[in-house]
mmCIF file of C-alpha atoms in Angstrom:
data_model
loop_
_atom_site.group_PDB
_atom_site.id
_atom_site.type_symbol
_atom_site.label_atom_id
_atom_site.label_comp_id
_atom_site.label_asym_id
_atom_site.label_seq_id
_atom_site.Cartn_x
_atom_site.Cartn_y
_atom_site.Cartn_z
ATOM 1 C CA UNK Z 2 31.374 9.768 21.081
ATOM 2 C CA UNK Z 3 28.394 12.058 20.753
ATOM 3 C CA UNK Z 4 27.029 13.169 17.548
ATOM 4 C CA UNK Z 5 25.716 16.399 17.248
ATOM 5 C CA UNK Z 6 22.438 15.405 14.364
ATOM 6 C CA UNK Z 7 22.120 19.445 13.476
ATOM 7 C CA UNK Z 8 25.656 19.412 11.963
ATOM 8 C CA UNK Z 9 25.428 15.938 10.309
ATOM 9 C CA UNK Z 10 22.271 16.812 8.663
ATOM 10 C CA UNK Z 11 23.422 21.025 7.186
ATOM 11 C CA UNK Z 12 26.993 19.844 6.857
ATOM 12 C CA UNK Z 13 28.784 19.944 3.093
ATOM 13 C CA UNK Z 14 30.234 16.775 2.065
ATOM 14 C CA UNK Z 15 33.516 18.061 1.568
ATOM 15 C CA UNK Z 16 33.800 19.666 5.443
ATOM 16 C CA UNK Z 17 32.042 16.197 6.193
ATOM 17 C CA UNK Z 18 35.284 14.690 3.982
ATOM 18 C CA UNK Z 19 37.735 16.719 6.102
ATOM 19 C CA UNK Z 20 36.356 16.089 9.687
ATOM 20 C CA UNK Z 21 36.283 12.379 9.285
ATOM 21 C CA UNK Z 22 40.173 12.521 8.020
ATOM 22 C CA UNK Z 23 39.209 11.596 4.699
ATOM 23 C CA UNK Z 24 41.644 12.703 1.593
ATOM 24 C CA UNK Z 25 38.357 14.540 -0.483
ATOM 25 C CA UNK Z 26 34.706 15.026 -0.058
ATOM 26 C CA UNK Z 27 32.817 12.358 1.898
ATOM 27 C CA UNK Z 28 31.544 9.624 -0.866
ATOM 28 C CA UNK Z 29 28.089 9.093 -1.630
ATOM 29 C CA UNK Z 30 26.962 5.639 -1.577
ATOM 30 C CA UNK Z 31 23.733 5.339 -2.660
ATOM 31 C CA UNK Z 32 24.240 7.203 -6.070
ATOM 32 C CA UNK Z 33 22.905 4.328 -8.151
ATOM 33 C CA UNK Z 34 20.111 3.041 -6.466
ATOM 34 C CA UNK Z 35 18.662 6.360 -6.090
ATOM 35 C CA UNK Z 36 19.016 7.396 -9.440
ATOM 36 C CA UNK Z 37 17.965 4.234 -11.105
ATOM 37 C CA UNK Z 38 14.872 4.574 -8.353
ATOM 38 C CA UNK Z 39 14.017 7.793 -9.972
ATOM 39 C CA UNK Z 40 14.672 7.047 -13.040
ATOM 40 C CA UNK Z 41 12.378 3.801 -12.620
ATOM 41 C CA UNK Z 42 9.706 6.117 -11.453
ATOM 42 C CA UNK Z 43 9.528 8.584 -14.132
ATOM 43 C CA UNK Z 44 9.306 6.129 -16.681
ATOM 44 C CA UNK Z 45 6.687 4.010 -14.885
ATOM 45 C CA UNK Z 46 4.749 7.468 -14.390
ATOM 46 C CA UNK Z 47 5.497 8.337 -18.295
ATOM 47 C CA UNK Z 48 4.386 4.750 -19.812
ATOM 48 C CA UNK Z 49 0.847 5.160 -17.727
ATOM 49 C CA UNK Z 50 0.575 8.609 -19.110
ATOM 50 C CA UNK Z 51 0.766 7.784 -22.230
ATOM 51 C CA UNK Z 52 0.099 4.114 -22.964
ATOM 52 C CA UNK Z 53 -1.102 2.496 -19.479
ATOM 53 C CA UNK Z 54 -4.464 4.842 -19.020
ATOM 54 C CA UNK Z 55 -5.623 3.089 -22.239
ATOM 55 C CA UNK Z 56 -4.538 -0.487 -21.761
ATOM 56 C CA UNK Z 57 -5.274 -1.022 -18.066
ATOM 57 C CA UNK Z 58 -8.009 1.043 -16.327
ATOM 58 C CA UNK Z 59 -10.029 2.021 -19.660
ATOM 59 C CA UNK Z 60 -12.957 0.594 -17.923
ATOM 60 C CA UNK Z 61 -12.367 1.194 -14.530
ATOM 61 C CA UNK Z 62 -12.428 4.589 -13.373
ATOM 62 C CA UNK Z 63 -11.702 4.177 -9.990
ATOM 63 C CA UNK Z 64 -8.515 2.456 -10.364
ATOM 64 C CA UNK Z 65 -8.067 5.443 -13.238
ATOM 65 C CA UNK Z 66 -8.619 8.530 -10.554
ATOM 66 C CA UNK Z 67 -6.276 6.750 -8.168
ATOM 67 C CA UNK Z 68 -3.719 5.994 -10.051
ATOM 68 C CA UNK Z 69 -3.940 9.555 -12.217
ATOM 69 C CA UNK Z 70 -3.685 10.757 -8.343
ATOM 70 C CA UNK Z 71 -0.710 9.076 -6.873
ATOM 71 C CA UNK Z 72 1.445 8.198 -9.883
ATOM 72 C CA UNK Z 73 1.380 12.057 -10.262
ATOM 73 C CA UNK Z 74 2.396 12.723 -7.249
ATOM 74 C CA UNK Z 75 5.237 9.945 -7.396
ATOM 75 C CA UNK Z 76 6.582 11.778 -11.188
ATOM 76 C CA UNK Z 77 6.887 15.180 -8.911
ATOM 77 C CA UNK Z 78 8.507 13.425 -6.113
ATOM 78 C CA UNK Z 79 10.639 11.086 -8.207
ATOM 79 C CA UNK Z 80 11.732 14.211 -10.858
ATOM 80 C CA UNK Z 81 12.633 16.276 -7.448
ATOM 81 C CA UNK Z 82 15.050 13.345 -6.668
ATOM 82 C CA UNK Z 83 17.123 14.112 -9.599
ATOM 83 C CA UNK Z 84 18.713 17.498 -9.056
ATOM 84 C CA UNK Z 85 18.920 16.685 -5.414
ATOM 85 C CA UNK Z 86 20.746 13.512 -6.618
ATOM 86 C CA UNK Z 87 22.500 15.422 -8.997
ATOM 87 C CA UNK Z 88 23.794 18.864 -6.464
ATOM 88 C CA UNK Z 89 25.196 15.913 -4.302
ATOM 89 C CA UNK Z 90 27.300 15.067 -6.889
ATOM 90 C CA UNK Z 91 28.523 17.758 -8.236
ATOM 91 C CA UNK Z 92 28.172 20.554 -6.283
ATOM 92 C CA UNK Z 93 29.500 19.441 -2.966
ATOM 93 C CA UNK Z 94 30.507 22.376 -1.359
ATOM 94 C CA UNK Z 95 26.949 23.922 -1.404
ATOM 95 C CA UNK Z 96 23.515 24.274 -0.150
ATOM 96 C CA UNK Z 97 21.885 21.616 -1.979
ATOM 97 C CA UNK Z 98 24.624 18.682 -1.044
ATOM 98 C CA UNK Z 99 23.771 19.092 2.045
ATOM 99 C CA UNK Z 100 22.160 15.661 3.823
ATOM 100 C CA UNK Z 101 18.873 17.460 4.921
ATOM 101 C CA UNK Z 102 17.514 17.795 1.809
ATOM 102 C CA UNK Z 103 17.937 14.445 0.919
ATOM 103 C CA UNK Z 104 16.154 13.445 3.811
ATOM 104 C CA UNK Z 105 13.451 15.458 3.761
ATOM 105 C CA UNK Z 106 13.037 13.426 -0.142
ATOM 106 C CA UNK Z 107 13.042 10.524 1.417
ATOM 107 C CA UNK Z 108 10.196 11.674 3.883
ATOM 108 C CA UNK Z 109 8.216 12.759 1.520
ATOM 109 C CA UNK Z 110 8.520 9.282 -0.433
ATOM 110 C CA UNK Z 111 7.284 7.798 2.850
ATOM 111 C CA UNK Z 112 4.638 10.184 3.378
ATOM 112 C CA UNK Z 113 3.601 9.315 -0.116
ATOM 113 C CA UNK Z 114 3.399 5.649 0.496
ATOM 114 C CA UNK Z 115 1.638 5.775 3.729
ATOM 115 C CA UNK Z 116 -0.992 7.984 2.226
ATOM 116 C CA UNK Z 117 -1.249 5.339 -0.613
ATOM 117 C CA UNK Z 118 -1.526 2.781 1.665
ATOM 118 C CA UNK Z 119 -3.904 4.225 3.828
ATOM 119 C CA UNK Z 120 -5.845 5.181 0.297
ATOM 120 C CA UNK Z 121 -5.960 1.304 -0.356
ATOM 121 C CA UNK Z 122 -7.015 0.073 2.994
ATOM 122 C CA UNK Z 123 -9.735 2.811 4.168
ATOM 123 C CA UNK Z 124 -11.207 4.332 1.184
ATOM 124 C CA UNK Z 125 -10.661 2.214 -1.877
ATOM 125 C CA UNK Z 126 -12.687 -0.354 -0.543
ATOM 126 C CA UNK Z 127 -15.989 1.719 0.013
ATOM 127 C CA UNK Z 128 -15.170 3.704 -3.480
ATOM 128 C CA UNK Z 129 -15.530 0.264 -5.219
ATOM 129 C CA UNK Z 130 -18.281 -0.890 -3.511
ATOM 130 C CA UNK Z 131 -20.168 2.508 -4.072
ATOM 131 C CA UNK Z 132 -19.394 2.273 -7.471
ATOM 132 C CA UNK Z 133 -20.565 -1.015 -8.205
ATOM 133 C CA UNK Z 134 -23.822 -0.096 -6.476
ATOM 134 C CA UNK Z 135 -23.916 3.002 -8.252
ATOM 135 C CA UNK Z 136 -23.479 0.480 -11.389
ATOM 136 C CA UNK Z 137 -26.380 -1.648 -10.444
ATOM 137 C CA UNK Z 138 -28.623 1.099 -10.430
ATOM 138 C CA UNK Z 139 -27.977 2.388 -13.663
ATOM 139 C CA UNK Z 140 -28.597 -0.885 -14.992
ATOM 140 C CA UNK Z 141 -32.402 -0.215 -14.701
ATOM 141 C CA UNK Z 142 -32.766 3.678 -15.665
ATOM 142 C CA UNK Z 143 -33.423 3.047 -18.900
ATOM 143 C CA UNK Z 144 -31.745 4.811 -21.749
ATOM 144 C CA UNK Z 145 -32.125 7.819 -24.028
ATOM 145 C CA UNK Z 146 -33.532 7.540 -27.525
ATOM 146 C CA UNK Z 147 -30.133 8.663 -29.185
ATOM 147 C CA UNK Z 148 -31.902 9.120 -32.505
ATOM 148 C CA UNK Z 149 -32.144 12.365 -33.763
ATOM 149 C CA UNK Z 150 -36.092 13.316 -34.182
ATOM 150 C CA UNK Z 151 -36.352 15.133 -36.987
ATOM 151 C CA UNK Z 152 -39.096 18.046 -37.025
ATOM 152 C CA UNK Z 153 -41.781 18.429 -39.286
ATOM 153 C CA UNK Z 154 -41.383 21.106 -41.660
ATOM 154 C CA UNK Z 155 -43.443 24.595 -41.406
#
């Protein structure tokens, strides 16, 4: 049995339905854990936004940049989920049911985790230990007078 990928991947779920003698459109399994994986994400993404910048990484502005970085980029991908979730659905004889789209989601998820991943291992690593040095130093440059001088009057 040989499966040609093209026409699994650009085929409508309801052509999909009828090929593989099913009675309607071919069922999607994986409605809930996708959307509640979206779902999950935006929220995460919304609490940091609003509450979690202030709680956590106040004092820490490297864990601030990367996190303002990649949680960003996880809201986009995660709110781009939703209509894709949502055209497979209900609009399963059209353009956006089609499997290729989801897929091409899901490979930009991964993309977005590897780069995070990579993030952590190579760069994170030197970024903190810059910044600490960088900390060190400014331990000894001594501070500003923040007092207003006043002038003498004329």
């Amino acid at each position: 049995m040989s499966t040609n990928l093209f026409r699994w991947l650009f085929e409508d779920p309801i052509t999909a339905g009828s090929n593989g003698n099913l009675p309607g459109a071919e069922p999607f399994h994986f409605l809930w854990p996708w959307l509640i994986f979206c779902l999950v994400g935006l929220l995460v993404t919304f609490y940091y936004s609003v509450e979690g910048r202030k709680r956590f990484v106040r004092n820490k502005p490297l864990l601030k940049y990367m996190f303002d970085r990649y949680l960003g980029w996880f809201a986009v991908i995660c709110f781009i989920g939703l209509p894709l979730i949502g055209a497979r659905l209900l609009l399963d004889g059209y353009f956006f049911s089609w499997r290729a789209w989801r897929y091409l989601w899901l490979l930009a998820l991964v993309i977005w985790a590897v780069t995070w991943v990579v993030y952590l291992v190579r760069k994170y690593p030197a970024e903190k230990a810059n910044y600490e040095a960088y900390q060190r130093r400014q331990q000894y440059i001594p501070k500003g007078n923040k007092r207003k001088v006043r002038t003498a009057p004329r």
